[in-house]
Amino acid sequence: MKNTIILILIGLVSTTLTYGQSGGAAAVNVDPPEIAPGAALGAGNDEAGVVDENPIAEDDGGFLIKDASINNIFQLLAKRAGKQYFHNNKLNIDDYKVTGHLNGDTAPLKQMEELAFQYGLRMYVRGNTVYAMMEEQLQQLPAKEWTYTLRYMRATDIEQIKALIQPLLTPGRGIVNFEPKTSTIVVIDTIQHIEMVDRLLKKIDRPKGQIVVEVKILRVNSRVGQAKGMDWSKSLRDNGVSIDIARSLNSVFGLPSKWSESSPVTQSPLPSGGTTGSDVPDVTSNLILSPVQVGGVLRALNDANMVNQKSNPVVITEDNEVASVALIDRVPIITSEIRETASGTNVTDKVRYTIDENDSTDPEKTREIGVTITVRPSLLPDGTIRMDMRPRNAQIVENVQGASGNIYPRVSEATVKSIARIPDGHSLIIGGFYGLVDTKGKNKVPLLGDIPFLNFFFKSKNTSKEQSSLIFVVTPTSYNPSSAKGNNNTSSRLSKTMSVQPGHNWVDDKNPGPAHEPNLRRTIRGM
């Protein structure tokens, strides 16, 4: 009886509770809805309970992406590259949603860099982790110090090197300095920017080839002249000498002569290189020349007035570096300043060796008197060499006296600027430096030069015209300085070119032997 009453009470209580929870309505059991296969809940839609498709799905060997978070794509690509990636919470916004197709046969890290470039992000790999950061996040990273020692680049180019590095550093934060004693570049910035600088320097700090530049400077002279009468001024001089005087043959032809250490030869200031004879020594012996000696002297003078090689310098320079050759005359230009003071007259002399006071000393812009040439050879990928050249010729034409009494040279300048591309080892000829000099002169012996019929032997009349042409023959040849074989071949070739060849002092090839050494056998052969 008691058990029956308890069961009835429990039933009443259960009915009351069910009625209260259902708001007075009977409870109805409802089965949950079925989810279609392949579907997934979209990110960010959990609260709304909206069912969405998968934003990243495999498609045709790649991935089809629709409104996927860029963090999810970076994580997928990092996993494919064998790296790990941690989500950047600042990228979980709609501005960084991606839609498109992702190829499956491309390097994953390369795809991450390209995707980051589209959204203005920076990819950074450290160890086994890949990071994607915004610019403001990169600036908050800790800075560190990094050094790089120059290997092939020179310390003189540090300003250009710093100009290349500075754009890679954090604006307003990155610092680049240079220590000249050890040729070391010091960079202070975040590790990501330092790695960019490291990659740049390794690309540009590479060894360069060297180029041998051989320059032949030739002077071609064409001279015609006419002389009438006898010129006694070379021997008698202005004041005259005793009738029994003897002279050196060199003084007759205006060549240097050295009788003793006490009678030096005075060099002419003119660029032609002419000289005046020394003071006449006190000698009484006569000078006698054989026909062979006269013929040899005339032949030598004739050869000197035709074609001669003025110089043959050889310089070695690195690729795309300037080399200069200068054959100059240091002609002093003296100016005097006269000042009247209470104590008297003060005269001050000033000496300069440039044509103008403000002339540049840069080899590429110099204006010194003489012959100069600057070259900048550059190796090109097709095996040719680009030659940037500036040959220049400057000569003193005459001296002009100013109103103050100072004498200034009138200089004739000729400059050619040329850029040419020539094969390695070939020669380039540059000409066009012409000069024309007309000379007329008269001279006679007083009294004797005025006697009719007899005056022919005591007066002279000279007329000459000389045309000269300066020619530059430039031959560049490249070689690898790190190759022992290349260095040996270059040294051997230059040694053969610059060394004096055997037989250079032979007058006659058919009668070999030095002409200046006494040799009985050679003398007999030549008879």
PDB file of N, CA and C in Angstrom, residues 82-165:
ATOM      1  N   GLY A  82      57.952  22.454 -45.609  1.00  0.00           N
ATOM      2  CA  GLY A  82      58.666  21.861 -44.492  1.00  0.00           C
ATOM      3  C   GLY A  82      58.996  22.857 -43.403  1.00  0.00           C
ATOM      4  N   LYS A  83      58.245  23.969 -43.337  1.00  0.00           N
ATOM      5  CA  LYS A  83      58.466  24.997 -42.321  1.00  0.00           C
ATOM      6  C   LYS A  83      57.232  25.092 -41.430  1.00  0.00           C
ATOM      7  N   GLN A  84      57.385  25.831 -40.359  1.00  0.00           N
ATOM      8  CA  GLN A  84      56.254  26.094 -39.470  1.00  0.00           C
ATOM      9  C   GLN A  84      55.899  27.575 -39.540  1.00  0.00           C
ATOM     10  N   TYR A  85      54.604  27.855 -39.335  1.00  0.00           N
ATOM     11  CA  TYR A  85      54.105  29.226 -39.427  1.00  0.00           C
ATOM     12  C   TYR A  85      53.136  29.472 -38.286  1.00  0.00           C
ATOM     13  N   PHE A  86      53.293  30.623 -37.621  1.00  0.00           N
ATOM     14  CA  PHE A  86      52.406  31.027 -36.530  1.00  0.00           C
ATOM     15  C   PHE A  86      51.556  32.200 -37.006  1.00  0.00           C
ATOM     16  N   HIS A  87      50.255  32.115 -36.747  1.00  0.00           N
ATOM     17  CA  HIS A  87      49.330  33.132 -37.236  1.00  0.00           C
ATOM     18  C   HIS A  87      49.655  34.503 -36.656  1.00  0.00           C
ATOM     19  N   ASN A  88      49.516  35.503 -37.513  1.00  0.00           N
ATOM     20  CA  ASN A  88      49.645  36.899 -37.110  1.00  0.00           C
ATOM     21  C   ASN A  88      48.236  37.435 -36.889  1.00  0.00           C
ATOM     22  N   ASN A  89      47.884  37.754 -35.629  1.00  0.00           N
ATOM     23  CA  ASN A  89      46.515  38.157 -35.301  1.00  0.00           C
ATOM     24  C   ASN A  89      46.092  39.442 -36.001  1.00  0.00           C
ATOM     25  N   LYS A  90      47.045  40.298 -36.351  1.00  0.00           N
ATOM     26  CA  LYS A  90      46.692  41.545 -37.033  1.00  0.00           C
ATOM     27  C   LYS A  90      46.233  41.301 -38.471  1.00  0.00           C
ATOM     28  N   LEU A  91      46.413  40.087 -38.966  1.00  0.00           N
ATOM     29  CA  LEU A  91      45.991  39.766 -40.329  1.00  0.00           C
ATOM     30  C   LEU A  91      44.624  39.097 -40.366  1.00  0.00           C
ATOM     31  N   ASN A  92      43.985  38.892 -39.208  1.00  0.00           N
ATOM     32  CA  ASN A  92      42.668  38.245 -39.154  1.00  0.00           C
ATOM     33  C   ASN A  92      41.553  39.259 -39.347  1.00  0.00           C
ATOM     34  N   ILE A  93      41.597  39.980 -40.438  1.00  0.00           N
ATOM     35  CA  ILE A  93      40.559  40.958 -40.775  1.00  0.00           C
ATOM     36  C   ILE A  93      40.179  40.747 -42.239  1.00  0.00           C
ATOM     37  N   ASP A  94      39.078  41.377 -42.625  1.00  0.00           N
ATOM     38  CA  ASP A  94      38.567  41.173 -43.984  1.00  0.00           C
ATOM     39  C   ASP A  94      39.520  41.701 -45.056  1.00  0.00           C
ATOM     40  N   ASP A  95      40.377  42.671 -44.710  1.00  0.00           N
ATOM     41  CA  ASP A  95      41.308  43.206 -45.712  1.00  0.00           C
ATOM     42  C   ASP A  95      42.329  42.171 -46.159  1.00  0.00           C
ATOM     43  N   TYR A  96      42.494  41.118 -45.391  1.00  0.00           N
ATOM     44  CA  TYR A  96      43.478  40.083 -45.719  1.00  0.00           C
ATOM     45  C   TYR A  96      42.796  38.759 -46.042  1.00  0.00           C
ATOM     46  N   LYS A  97      41.601  38.830 -46.676  1.00  0.00           N
ATOM     47  CA  LYS A  97      40.933  37.645 -47.194  1.00  0.00           C
ATOM     48  C   LYS A  97      41.374  37.435 -48.645  1.00  0.00           C
ATOM     49  N   VAL A  98      41.620  36.183 -49.011  1.00  0.00           N
ATOM     50  CA  VAL A  98      42.188  35.859 -50.317  1.00  0.00           C
ATOM     51  C   VAL A  98      41.202  35.012 -51.102  1.00  0.00           C
ATOM     52  N   THR A  99      41.069  35.329 -52.389  1.00  0.00           N
ATOM     53  CA  THR A  99      40.250  34.545 -53.313  1.00  0.00           C
ATOM     54  C   THR A  99      41.043  34.338 -54.595  1.00  0.00           C
ATOM     55  N   GLY A 100      41.092  33.093 -55.080  1.00  0.00           N
ATOM     56  CA  GLY A 100      41.831  32.814 -56.303  1.00  0.00           C
ATOM     57  C   GLY A 100      42.215  31.362 -56.389  1.00  0.00           C
ATOM     58  N   HIS A 101      43.179  31.084 -57.286  1.00  0.00           N
ATOM     59  CA  HIS A 101      43.650  29.713 -57.490  1.00  0.00           C
ATOM     60  C   HIS A 101      45.133  29.649 -57.171  1.00  0.00           C
ATOM     61  N   LEU A 102      45.532  28.648 -56.419  1.00  0.00           N
ATOM     62  CA  LEU A 102      46.918  28.470 -55.991  1.00  0.00           C
ATOM     63  C   LEU A 102      47.491  27.250 -56.696  1.00  0.00           C
ATOM     64  N   ASN A 103      48.552  27.466 -57.482  1.00  0.00           N
ATOM     65  CA  ASN A 103      49.170  26.353 -58.200  1.00  0.00           C
ATOM     66  C   ASN A 103      49.850  25.403 -57.226  1.00  0.00           C
ATOM     67  N   GLY A 104      49.866  24.131 -57.599  1.00  0.00           N
ATOM     68  CA  GLY A 104      50.475  23.143 -56.728  1.00  0.00           C
ATOM     69  C   GLY A 104      51.869  22.735 -57.138  1.00  0.00           C
ATOM     70  N   ASP A 105      52.375  23.254 -58.281  1.00  0.00           N
ATOM     71  CA  ASP A 105      53.692  22.863 -58.774  1.00  0.00           C
ATOM     72  C   ASP A 105      54.719  23.982 -58.651  1.00  0.00           C
ATOM     73  N   THR A 106      54.477  24.964 -57.794  1.00  0.00           N
ATOM     74  CA  THR A 106      55.380  26.097 -57.603  1.00  0.00           C
ATOM     75  C   THR A 106      55.999  26.022 -56.217  1.00  0.00           C
ATOM     76  N   ALA A 107      57.221  26.551 -56.089  1.00  0.00           N
ATOM     77  CA  ALA A 107      57.901  26.534 -54.794  1.00  0.00           C
ATOM     78  C   ALA A 107      57.043  27.246 -53.754  1.00  0.00           C
ATOM     79  N   PRO A 108      56.750  26.614 -52.630  1.00  0.00           N
ATOM     80  CA  PRO A 108      55.846  27.225 -51.636  1.00  0.00           C
ATOM     81  C   PRO A 108      56.370  28.548 -51.083  1.00  0.00           C
ATOM     82  N   LEU A 109      57.670  28.615 -50.770  1.00  0.00           N
ATOM     83  CA  LEU A 109      58.201  29.864 -50.221  1.00  0.00           C
ATOM     84  C   LEU A 109      58.117  30.994 -51.241  1.00  0.00           C
ATOM     85  N   LYS A 110      58.309  30.673 -52.515  1.00  0.00           N
ATOM     86  CA  LYS A 110      58.169  31.690 -53.548  1.00  0.00           C
ATOM     87  C   LYS A 110      56.726  32.178 -53.625  1.00  0.00           C
ATOM     88  N   GLN A 111      55.761  31.272 -53.489  1.00  0.00           N
ATOM     89  CA  GLN A 111      54.356  31.664 -53.490  1.00  0.00           C
ATOM     90  C   GLN A 111      54.028  32.549 -52.295  1.00  0.00           C
ATOM     91  N   MET A 112      54.636  32.264 -51.152  1.00  0.00           N
ATOM     92  CA  MET A 112      54.395  33.094 -49.970  1.00  0.00           C
ATOM     93  C   MET A 112      54.923  34.512 -50.192  1.00  0.00           C
ATOM     94  N   GLU A 113      56.104  34.645 -50.807  1.00  0.00           N
ATOM     95  CA  GLU A 113      56.658  35.968 -51.071  1.00  0.00           C
ATOM     96  C   GLU A 113      55.785  36.745 -52.052  1.00  0.00           C
ATOM     97  N   GLU A 114      55.295  36.081 -53.087  1.00  0.00           N
ATOM     98  CA  GLU A 114      54.457  36.767 -54.070  1.00  0.00           C
ATOM     99  C   GLU A 114      53.122  37.189 -53.466  1.00  0.00           C
ATOM    100  N   LEU A 115      52.537  36.338 -52.641  1.00  0.00           N
ATOM    101  CA  LEU A 115      51.275  36.695 -51.996  1.00  0.00           C
ATOM    102  C   LEU A 115      51.481  37.826 -50.990  1.00  0.00           C
ATOM    103  N   ALA A 116      52.589  37.792 -50.254  1.00  0.00           N
ATOM    104  CA  ALA A 116      52.876  38.864 -49.304  1.00  0.00           C
ATOM    105  C   ALA A 116      53.111  40.186 -50.023  1.00  0.00           C
ATOM    106  N   PHE A 117      53.723  40.139 -51.206  1.00  0.00           N
ATOM    107  CA  PHE A 117      53.956  41.367 -51.974  1.00  0.00           C
ATOM    108  C   PHE A 117      52.635  42.031 -52.359  1.00  0.00           C
ATOM    109  N   GLN A 118      51.619  41.223 -52.695  1.00  0.00           N
ATOM    110  CA  GLN A 118      50.329  41.784 -53.089  1.00  0.00           C
ATOM    111  C   GLN A 118      49.659  42.530 -51.939  1.00  0.00           C
ATOM    112  N   TYR A 119      49.873  42.065 -50.716  1.00  0.00           N
ATOM    113  CA  TYR A 119      49.210  42.670 -49.562  1.00  0.00           C
ATOM    114  C   TYR A 119      50.148  43.570 -48.764  1.00  0.00           C
ATOM    115  N   GLY A 120      51.322  43.882 -49.297  1.00  0.00           N
ATOM    116  CA  GLY A 120      52.234  44.795 -48.613  1.00  0.00           C
ATOM    117  C   GLY A 120      52.851  44.231 -47.359  1.00  0.00           C
ATOM    118  N   LEU A 121      53.053  42.924 -47.305  1.00  0.00           N
ATOM    119  CA  LEU A 121      53.642  42.280 -46.136  1.00  0.00           C
ATOM    120  C   LEU A 121      55.095  41.914 -46.420  1.00  0.00           C
ATOM    121  N   ARG A 122      55.845  41.628 -45.376  1.00  0.00           N
ATOM    122  CA  ARG A 122      57.237  41.203 -45.473  1.00  0.00           C
ATOM    123  C   ARG A 122      57.361  39.780 -44.942  1.00  0.00           C
ATOM    124  N   MET A 123      57.935  38.913 -45.752  1.00  0.00           N
ATOM    125  CA  MET A 123      58.192  37.541 -45.331  1.00  0.00           C
ATOM    126  C   MET A 123      59.605  37.455 -44.771  1.00  0.00           C
ATOM    127  N   TYR A 124      59.726  36.710 -43.707  1.00  0.00           N
ATOM    128  CA  TYR A 124      61.013  36.579 -43.033  1.00  0.00           C
ATOM    129  C   TYR A 124      61.164  35.142 -42.567  1.00  0.00           C
ATOM    130  N   VAL A 125      62.276  34.518 -42.923  1.00  0.00           N
ATOM    131  CA  VAL A 125      62.548  33.129 -42.554  1.00  0.00           C
ATOM    132  C   VAL A 125      63.697  33.117 -41.568  1.00  0.00           C
ATOM    133  N   ARG A 126      63.462  32.524 -40.437  1.00  0.00           N
ATOM    134  CA  ARG A 126      64.499  32.378 -39.416  1.00  0.00           C
ATOM    135  C   ARG A 126      64.442  30.953 -38.883  1.00  0.00           C
ATOM    136  N   GLY A 127      65.497  30.212 -39.133  1.00  0.00           N
ATOM    137  CA  GLY A 127      65.509  28.822 -38.706  1.00  0.00           C
ATOM    138  C   GLY A 127      64.485  28.011 -39.472  1.00  0.00           C
ATOM    139  N   ASN A 128      63.575  27.381 -38.737  1.00  0.00           N
ATOM    140  CA  ASN A 128      62.545  26.540 -39.349  1.00  0.00           C
ATOM    141  C   ASN A 128      61.185  27.215 -39.362  1.00  0.00           C
ATOM    142  N   THR A 129      61.164  28.525 -39.104  1.00  0.00           N
ATOM    143  CA  THR A 129      59.902  29.251 -38.977  1.00  0.00           C
ATOM    144  C   THR A 129      59.830  30.350 -40.029  1.00  0.00           C
ATOM    145  N   VAL A 130      58.618  30.519 -40.584  1.00  0.00           N
ATOM    146  CA  VAL A 130      58.340  31.579 -41.544  1.00  0.00           C
ATOM    147  C   VAL A 130      57.420  32.590 -40.876  1.00  0.00           C
ATOM    148  N   TYR A 131      57.777  33.888 -41.011  1.00  0.00           N
ATOM    149  CA  TYR A 131      56.994  34.959 -40.405  1.00  0.00           C
ATOM    150  C   TYR A 131      56.448  35.858 -41.511  1.00  0.00           C
ATOM    151  N   ALA A 132      55.221  36.355 -41.299  1.00  0.00           N
ATOM    152  CA  ALA A 132      54.615  37.364 -42.162  1.00  0.00           C
ATOM    153  C   ALA A 132      54.265  38.558 -41.294  1.00  0.00           C
ATOM    154  N   MET A 133      54.877  39.722 -41.610  1.00  0.00           N
ATOM    155  CA  MET A 133      54.721  40.886 -40.738  1.00  0.00           C
ATOM    156  C   MET A 133      54.424  42.128 -41.563  1.00  0.00           C
ATOM    157  N   MET A 134      53.758  43.084 -40.886  1.00  0.00           N
ATOM    158  CA  MET A 134      53.540  44.401 -41.456  1.00  0.00           C
ATOM    159  C   MET A 134      54.772  45.271 -41.220  1.00  0.00           C
ATOM    160  N   GLU A 135      54.816  46.417 -41.912  1.00  0.00           N
ATOM    161  CA  GLU A 135      55.956  47.317 -41.773  1.00  0.00           C
ATOM    162  C   GLU A 135      56.094  47.821 -40.344  1.00  0.00           C
ATOM    163  N   GLU A 136      54.980  48.176 -39.719  1.00  0.00           N
ATOM    164  CA  GLU A 136      55.064  48.686 -38.347  1.00  0.00           C
ATOM    165  C   GLU A 136      55.501  47.597 -37.372  1.00  0.00           C
ATOM    166  N   GLN A 137      55.190  46.348 -37.679  1.00  0.00           N
ATOM    167  CA  GLN A 137      55.653  45.261 -36.821  1.00  0.00           C
ATOM    168  C   GLN A 137      57.156  45.021 -36.982  1.00  0.00           C
ATOM    169  N   LEU A 138      57.653  45.176 -38.203  1.00  0.00           N
ATOM    170  CA  LEU A 138      59.089  45.001 -38.428  1.00  0.00           C
ATOM    171  C   LEU A 138      59.903  46.043 -37.676  1.00  0.00           C
ATOM    172  N   GLN A 139      59.376  47.261 -37.600  1.00  0.00           N
ATOM    173  CA  GLN A 139      60.100  48.319 -36.904  1.00  0.00           C
ATOM    174  C   GLN A 139      60.184  48.082 -35.399  1.00  0.00           C
ATOM    175  N   GLN A 140      59.340  47.226 -34.882  1.00  0.00           N
ATOM    176  CA  GLN A 140      59.360  46.940 -33.448  1.00  0.00           C
ATOM    177  C   GLN A 140      60.288  45.787 -33.086  1.00  0.00           C
ATOM    178  N   LEU A 141      60.851  45.128 -34.081  1.00  0.00           N
ATOM    179  CA  LEU A 141      61.766  44.027 -33.794  1.00  0.00           C
ATOM    180  C   LEU A 141      63.063  44.561 -33.207  1.00  0.00           C
ATOM    181  N   PRO A 142      63.760  43.800 -32.390  1.00  0.00           N
ATOM    182  CA  PRO A 142      65.024  44.270 -31.801  1.00  0.00           C
ATOM    183  C   PRO A 142      66.107  44.400 -32.871  1.00  0.00           C
ATOM    184  N   ALA A 143      66.931  45.437 -32.738  1.00  0.00           N
ATOM    185  CA  ALA A 143      68.034  45.681 -33.673  1.00  0.00           C
ATOM    186  C   ALA A 143      69.282  44.944 -33.206  1.00  0.00           C
ATOM    187  N   LYS A 144      70.145  44.619 -34.166  1.00  0.00           N
ATOM    188  CA  LYS A 144      71.405  43.968 -33.859  1.00  0.00           C
ATOM    189  C   LYS A 144      72.503  44.563 -34.737  1.00  0.00           C
ATOM    190  N   GLU A 145      73.733  44.286 -34.378  1.00  0.00           N
ATOM    191  CA  GLU A 145      74.890  44.805 -35.114  1.00  0.00           C
ATOM    192  C   GLU A 145      75.433  43.730 -36.046  1.00  0.00           C
ATOM    193  N   TRP A 146      75.799  44.156 -37.258  1.00  0.00           N
ATOM    194  CA  TRP A 146      76.301  43.220 -38.268  1.00  0.00           C
ATOM    195  C   TRP A 146      77.444  43.889 -39.022  1.00  0.00           C
ATOM    196  N   THR A 147      78.480  43.130 -39.325  1.00  0.00           N
ATOM    197  CA  THR A 147      79.654  43.673 -40.018  1.00  0.00           C
ATOM    198  C   THR A 147      79.929  42.873 -41.281  1.00  0.00           C
ATOM    199  N   TYR A 148      80.518  43.572 -42.243  1.00  0.00           N
ATOM    200  CA  TYR A 148      80.904  42.943 -43.514  1.00  0.00           C
ATOM    201  C   TYR A 148      82.222  43.568 -43.959  1.00  0.00           C
ATOM    202  N   THR A 149      83.218  42.734 -44.229  1.00  0.00           N
ATOM    203  CA  THR A 149      84.528  43.202 -44.679  1.00  0.00           C
ATOM    204  C   THR A 149      84.593  43.140 -46.199  1.00  0.00           C
ATOM    205  N   LEU A 150      84.951  44.269 -46.803  1.00  0.00           N
ATOM    206  CA  LEU A 150      85.049  44.325 -48.261  1.00  0.00           C
ATOM    207  C   LEU A 150      86.133  43.374 -48.754  1.00  0.00           C
ATOM    208  N   ARG A 151      85.827  42.654 -49.801  1.00  0.00           N
ATOM    209  CA  ARG A 151      86.794  41.719 -50.378  1.00  0.00           C
ATOM    210  C   ARG A 151      87.439  42.280 -51.645  1.00  0.00           C
ATOM    211  N   TYR A 152      86.637  42.738 -52.580  1.00  0.00           N
ATOM    212  CA  TYR A 152      87.167  43.221 -53.856  1.00  0.00           C
ATOM    213  C   TYR A 152      86.859  44.699 -54.096  1.00  0.00           C
ATOM    214  N   MET A 153      85.772  45.186 -53.546  1.00  0.00           N
ATOM    215  CA  MET A 153      85.468  46.605 -53.690  1.00  0.00           C
ATOM    216  C   MET A 153      86.443  47.431 -52.862  1.00  0.00           C
ATOM    217  N   ARG A 154      86.676  48.663 -53.304  1.00  0.00           N
ATOM    218  CA  ARG A 154      87.655  49.523 -52.654  1.00  0.00           C
ATOM    219  C   ARG A 154      86.983  50.459 -51.657  1.00  0.00           C
ATOM    220  N   ALA A 155      87.772  50.868 -50.684  1.00  0.00           N
ATOM    221  CA  ALA A 155      87.254  51.779 -49.659  1.00  0.00           C
ATOM    222  C   ALA A 155      86.938  53.150 -50.234  1.00  0.00           C
ATOM    223  N   THR A 156      87.566  53.513 -51.353  1.00  0.00           N
ATOM    224  CA  THR A 156      87.293  54.820 -51.953  1.00  0.00           C
ATOM    225  C   THR A 156      85.878  54.911 -52.523  1.00  0.00           C
ATOM    226  N   ASP A 157      85.230  53.784 -52.733  1.00  0.00           N
ATOM    227  CA  ASP A 157      83.870  53.779 -53.278  1.00  0.00           C
ATOM    228  C   ASP A 157      82.812  53.623 -52.192  1.00  0.00           C
ATOM    229  N   ILE A 158      83.161  53.899 -50.942  1.00  0.00           N
ATOM    230  CA  ILE A 158      82.242  53.637 -49.847  1.00  0.00           C
ATOM    231  C   ILE A 158      80.993  54.502 -49.925  1.00  0.00           C
ATOM    232  N   GLU A 159      81.087  55.715 -50.439  1.00  0.00           N
ATOM    233  CA  GLU A 159      79.900  56.567 -50.517  1.00  0.00           C
ATOM    234  C   GLU A 159      78.869  55.972 -51.469  1.00  0.00           C
ATOM    235  N   GLN A 160      79.321  55.437 -52.594  1.00  0.00           N
ATOM    236  CA  GLN A 160      78.386  54.782 -53.509  1.00  0.00           C
ATOM    237  C   GLN A 160      77.815  53.511 -52.889  1.00  0.00           C
ATOM    238  N   ILE A 161      78.627  52.792 -52.122  1.00  0.00           N
ATOM    239  CA  ILE A 161      78.141  51.564 -51.477  1.00  0.00           C
ATOM    240  C   ILE A 161      77.085  51.890 -50.425  1.00  0.00           C
ATOM    241  N   LYS A 162      77.333  52.928 -49.630  1.00  0.00           N
ATOM    242  CA  LYS A 162      76.354  53.322 -48.617  1.00  0.00           C
ATOM    243  C   LYS A 162      75.057  53.795 -49.258  1.00  0.00           C
ATOM    244  N   ALA A 163      75.153  54.429 -50.417  1.00  0.00           N
ATOM    245  CA  ALA A 163      73.937  54.863 -51.107  1.00  0.00           C
ATOM    246  C   ALA A 163      73.107  53.674 -51.580  1.00  0.00           C
ATOM    247  N   LEU A 164      73.743  52.551 -51.864  1.00  0.00           N
ATOM    248  CA  LEU A 164      73.002  51.348 -52.240  1.00  0.00           C
ATOM    249  C   LEU A 164      72.386  50.649 -51.031  1.00  0.00           C
ATOM    250  N   ILE A 165      73.057  50.723 -49.884  1.00  0.00           N
ATOM    251  CA  ILE A 165      72.588  50.011 -48.687  1.00  0.00           C
ATOM    252  C   ILE A 165      71.449  50.751 -47.994  1.00  0.00           C
TER     253      ILE A 165
END
